[in-house]
XYZ file of C-alpha atoms in Angstrom:
325
model
C -94.315 3.963 -81.804
C -95.742 6.318 -83.856
C -95.720 5.741 -87.543
C -96.644 7.925 -90.815
C -99.902 7.111 -92.744
C -98.293 7.162 -96.277
C -101.640 7.779 -98.155
C -104.255 10.023 -97.932
C -106.664 7.530 -97.090
C -107.878 6.477 -93.786
C -108.227 2.662 -92.245
C -111.840 1.582 -92.796
C -114.191 2.415 -89.602
C -111.778 5.591 -89.214
C -114.075 8.129 -86.779
C -113.191 11.371 -87.981
C -113.040 14.237 -85.300
C -111.566 16.753 -87.249
C -111.393 16.247 -91.088
C -107.986 18.336 -91.003
C -106.887 15.932 -88.280
C -102.856 15.578 -88.257
C -102.920 12.476 -85.577
C -104.653 9.103 -86.081
C -105.152 7.493 -82.790
C -105.051 3.816 -83.059
C -107.250 2.130 -80.131
C -107.480 -1.619 -78.869
C -105.428 -4.478 -79.715
C -105.320 -7.737 -82.000
C -108.900 -8.101 -83.676
C -110.524 -5.056 -81.710
C -109.083 -1.809 -83.343
C -110.580 1.663 -83.923
C -109.326 4.626 -85.533
C -109.706 8.190 -84.379
C -108.532 11.196 -86.555
C -108.062 14.135 -84.427
C -106.437 17.351 -84.293
C -103.267 17.960 -82.489
C -103.702 21.691 -81.821
C -107.197 20.791 -80.267
C -105.905 18.028 -77.993
C -102.962 20.217 -76.883
C -105.051 23.113 -76.115
C -107.126 20.801 -73.924
C -104.549 18.750 -72.368
C -101.183 19.193 -70.793
C -100.442 15.679 -71.449
C -101.187 15.566 -75.043
C -99.602 19.372 -75.320
C -96.131 17.625 -74.115
C -96.531 14.616 -76.568
C -97.051 16.803 -79.801
C -94.832 19.725 -78.815
C -92.406 19.305 -76.205
C -90.083 17.166 -77.912
C -91.599 13.702 -77.664
C -91.022 11.851 -80.872
C -94.922 11.812 -81.682
C -94.877 15.524 -82.382
C -92.387 15.293 -85.179
C -93.720 16.717 -88.336
C -97.332 16.432 -87.715
C -99.221 17.148 -91.106
C -102.682 16.576 -91.910
C -101.736 15.540 -95.609
C -99.559 12.669 -93.763
C -101.289 12.169 -90.247
C -99.029 10.327 -87.672
C -100.321 7.053 -86.191
C -100.188 6.757 -82.464
C -101.177 3.362 -80.936
C -102.734 3.815 -77.434
C -103.503 -0.114 -76.794
C -103.925 0.753 -73.139
C -106.777 3.253 -73.527
C -110.430 2.060 -73.637
C -111.507 2.557 -77.199
C -115.503 3.866 -76.679
C -114.030 6.288 -73.768
C -110.921 7.549 -75.859
C -113.765 8.103 -78.612
C -116.252 10.025 -75.968
C -113.213 12.037 -74.755
C -112.364 13.224 -78.059
C -115.750 13.958 -79.191
C -115.748 16.509 -76.267
C -112.777 17.977 -76.807
C -113.515 18.326 -80.729
C -116.960 19.866 -79.648
C -118.710 16.991 -81.514
C -121.667 17.907 -79.273
C -124.263 16.057 -81.804
C -122.203 12.769 -81.010
C -122.109 13.172 -77.543
C -124.841 10.964 -75.498
C -127.539 12.503 -72.990
C -126.864 9.614 -70.515
C -123.722 7.065 -69.770
C -123.678 4.091 -67.671
C -121.478 4.031 -64.572
C -118.938 1.542 -66.221
C -118.406 3.875 -68.880
C -118.210 6.606 -66.743
C -115.449 5.255 -64.960
C -113.529 4.477 -67.955
C -113.727 8.101 -69.118
C -112.591 9.384 -65.644
C -109.302 7.046 -66.025
C -108.675 8.799 -69.148
C -109.334 12.309 -67.801
C -106.981 11.556 -64.645
C -104.363 10.091 -67.546
C -104.322 12.929 -69.753
C -105.021 15.761 -67.241
C -108.105 16.958 -69.078
C -110.930 17.107 -66.523
C -111.717 20.774 -67.193
C -113.531 20.291 -70.564
C -115.288 17.247 -69.508
C -116.866 18.737 -66.324
C -120.388 20.208 -67.647
C -120.865 16.748 -69.257
C -119.865 15.078 -65.912
C -122.388 17.038 -64.017
C -125.095 15.947 -66.151
C -124.140 12.040 -66.516
C -123.436 11.938 -62.764
C -126.715 13.842 -61.626
C -128.773 10.823 -63.452
C -127.127 8.376 -61.183
C -126.745 10.336 -57.716
C -130.392 9.474 -56.648
C -129.611 5.432 -57.173
C -127.340 4.614 -54.303
C -128.077 1.438 -54.201
C -127.515 0.631 -57.825
C -124.660 -2.142 -58.878
C -121.114 -0.527 -59.377
C -122.595 3.131 -57.696
C -119.171 2.932 -55.687
C -117.780 3.744 -59.097
C -119.169 7.318 -59.160
C -116.325 7.689 -56.653
C -113.432 7.369 -59.364
C -115.884 9.349 -61.625
C -116.154 12.324 -59.444
C -112.733 12.262 -58.323
C -111.161 11.977 -61.910
C -113.593 14.649 -63.210
C -112.955 16.856 -60.482
C -117.040 17.521 -59.618
C -116.305 18.606 -55.873
C -120.259 18.821 -55.005
C -121.208 15.807 -56.566
C -118.114 13.650 -54.461
C -119.463 14.953 -51.660
C -122.878 13.529 -52.415
C -121.403 10.295 -53.466
C -119.205 9.677 -50.539
C -122.275 10.867 -48.261
C -124.128 8.047 -50.223
C -121.791 5.422 -49.861
C -121.496 6.226 -46.328
C -125.524 5.945 -45.977
C -125.874 2.812 -48.216
C -122.799 0.936 -48.256
C -122.590 -1.373 -45.329
C -119.310 -3.025 -44.805
C -115.910 -2.151 -46.224
C -115.437 -0.478 -49.835
C -113.211 -2.903 -51.979
C -111.920 -1.572 -55.121
C -108.219 -3.320 -55.254
C -109.365 -5.025 -58.821
C -110.940 -2.256 -60.431
C -109.612 0.144 -62.967
C -109.304 3.477 -61.757
C -108.771 2.569 -58.353
C -104.965 3.511 -58.541
C -106.233 7.001 -58.897
C -107.915 7.494 -55.756
C -105.581 8.968 -52.986
C -104.473 6.484 -50.374
C -106.815 6.325 -47.150
C -109.623 7.399 -48.883
C -111.809 4.419 -48.460
C -110.772 4.259 -45.067
C -112.079 7.889 -44.199
C -115.241 6.744 -45.757
C -115.575 3.936 -43.193
C -114.673 5.924 -40.523
C -117.615 8.487 -41.507
C -119.687 5.187 -41.830
C -118.286 4.293 -38.104
C -119.228 7.686 -36.829
C -122.706 7.551 -38.295
C -123.278 4.386 -36.619
C -122.358 5.490 -33.368
C -124.897 8.479 -33.859
C -127.567 6.038 -34.589
C -126.876 3.879 -31.437
C -126.763 7.052 -29.292
C -130.384 8.080 -30.904
C -131.836 4.702 -29.813
C -130.272 4.727 -26.550
C -131.448 8.601 -25.950
C -134.785 7.792 -26.765
C -135.555 4.896 -24.242
C -132.703 6.224 -21.502
C -135.776 7.984 -19.810
C -137.719 5.301 -19.368
C -134.786 3.164 -18.191
C -134.128 5.653 -15.469
C -137.838 5.082 -14.656
C -137.827 1.243 -14.472
C -138.835 1.016 -10.855
C -142.618 1.616 -11.918
C -144.240 -1.564 -13.276
C -145.645 -0.157 -16.523
C -142.414 1.583 -17.745
C -140.593 -1.762 -17.449
C -143.374 -2.748 -19.708
C -142.511 -0.090 -22.120
C -138.459 -0.580 -22.034
C -139.104 -4.374 -22.564
C -141.601 -3.763 -25.597
C -139.362 -1.154 -26.790
C -136.728 -3.808 -27.344
C -138.866 -6.731 -28.475
C -140.477 -4.447 -31.098
C -136.971 -3.838 -32.368
C -136.592 -7.484 -32.678
C -139.860 -7.880 -34.658
C -138.808 -5.651 -37.385
C -135.452 -6.812 -37.593
C -133.145 -4.367 -35.941
C -131.985 -6.909 -33.172
C -129.413 -7.544 -31.857
C -129.228 -3.387 -32.796
C -125.458 -2.719 -33.277
C -125.221 -5.958 -35.420
C -127.916 -4.665 -37.677
C -127.049 -0.960 -37.876
C -123.721 -2.327 -38.967
C -125.018 -4.612 -41.885
C -128.163 -2.330 -43.099
C -128.199 0.505 -45.554
C -129.294 3.648 -43.713
C -132.418 3.901 -45.859
C -133.647 0.420 -44.610
C -133.053 1.423 -41.158
C -135.558 4.362 -41.273
C -137.879 1.966 -42.968
C -137.706 -0.250 -40.394
C -138.035 2.219 -37.550
C -141.142 3.452 -39.535
C -142.531 -0.224 -39.034
C -142.070 0.053 -34.925
C -145.333 -0.272 -33.112
C -145.140 2.078 -29.936
C -145.320 0.266 -27.010
C -148.579 0.533 -25.084
C -147.945 -0.617 -21.128
C -151.110 -2.377 -19.244
C -151.338 0.775 -16.819
C -154.781 1.546 -15.528
C -153.819 4.830 -14.234
C -154.154 7.160 -17.104
C -153.617 10.392 -14.783
C -150.954 10.291 -12.948
C -148.519 7.450 -13.913
C -145.366 8.181 -15.630
C -145.991 6.445 -18.759
C -148.211 9.123 -19.560
C -146.746 12.002 -17.595
C -143.099 13.003 -17.067
C -140.354 12.384 -19.149
C -141.962 11.196 -22.764
C -145.152 10.395 -23.579
C -145.131 6.745 -24.599
C -146.715 7.438 -27.769
C -144.199 9.533 -28.789
C -141.355 7.254 -28.596
C -141.398 6.392 -32.536
C -141.591 9.932 -33.373
C -138.590 11.320 -31.134
C -136.570 8.014 -32.167
C -137.244 9.103 -36.034
C -136.096 12.667 -35.095
C -132.785 11.625 -33.375
C -132.080 9.521 -36.470
C -132.835 12.149 -39.010
C -130.627 14.550 -36.915
C -127.832 11.848 -36.921
C -128.298 11.023 -40.426
C -128.275 15.124 -41.676
C -125.374 15.728 -39.254
C -123.149 13.217 -41.011
C -121.626 14.846 -44.692
C -119.976 13.957 -47.340
C -116.085 14.533 -48.188
C -114.731 17.693 -49.587
C -112.642 16.758 -52.554
C -110.554 19.607 -52.014
C -109.385 18.708 -48.528
C -109.028 14.853 -50.172
C -106.889 16.111 -52.925
C -104.680 18.355 -50.395
C -104.464 15.367 -47.758
C -105.846 17.294 -45.023
C -108.575 17.040 -42.785
C -112.007 18.488 -43.206
C -111.429 20.811 -40.409
C -108.327 22.183 -41.573
C -109.927 23.665 -45.075
C -108.470 27.041 -46.051
C -110.302 27.903 -49.202
C -112.256 24.890 -50.456
C -114.824 25.160 -53.415
C -117.528 23.764 -51.297
C -118.617 25.177 -47.984
C -118.055 23.396 -44.994
C -120.680 24.762 -43.044
């Protein structure tokens, strides 16, 4: 419930966003409390939720005055995230950090979703997420899904979902994470479906590379090539193939493939034998496999934020901000 601050002073430790502020946010609960002196006008311009709170009949909006700021408790909001949000909305750029950790970004995104004010935060969101996008293997990276969704960053959202497809074996679990509830139903299933499609493409890449030799396995040296191919997969930790592909992030799969030794048969006929003529030169097996793997990875894209919000498949897009081509 909102109360009136009866004197002209502010509680100790109050962060003044606007010296003429007419609202005093009270953050936290019990022993951990912070205060922010803010402008209802500024917040109303930035947020439809704050606008309704301050102007459309909510009790908090009655009789707002800078001479006697109204105290509004916000016990459920993360204090550092709310302070950062208010710094941004009040254009206090000197107080805005150039870097933010993923957990802090997730808390900020939750507030932007709650108060419908992602627009003014977008430029900062682009700056902060760009720092983390190259670190898909970092602990907590999956929280960037909340961040890019809550801050409405379509390009970053596509990159994050692509990175999760490539780097997150197994199911995504967010049930206990703050912010999970803002994500639409089925989003994690769609990411896992993309991951499964990529795994199928990677399996086809391995199969397509060795199939020409399997088809000619009536030749003794080619039998050796086929056997050595699968043996070498085992030596680099890629066997059994389907199980390992399911367990290993894509960058690690590529790294293991780079360690493969090209199978060399014990053939003495270097002129007419199929191991050096015909379908594929044996020494090219590794290169061809790497090219097919790269094609499979590059043909797998992230998700379109506009399509996700609209609840439609990526092939049904109308006027998405991010090109599907």
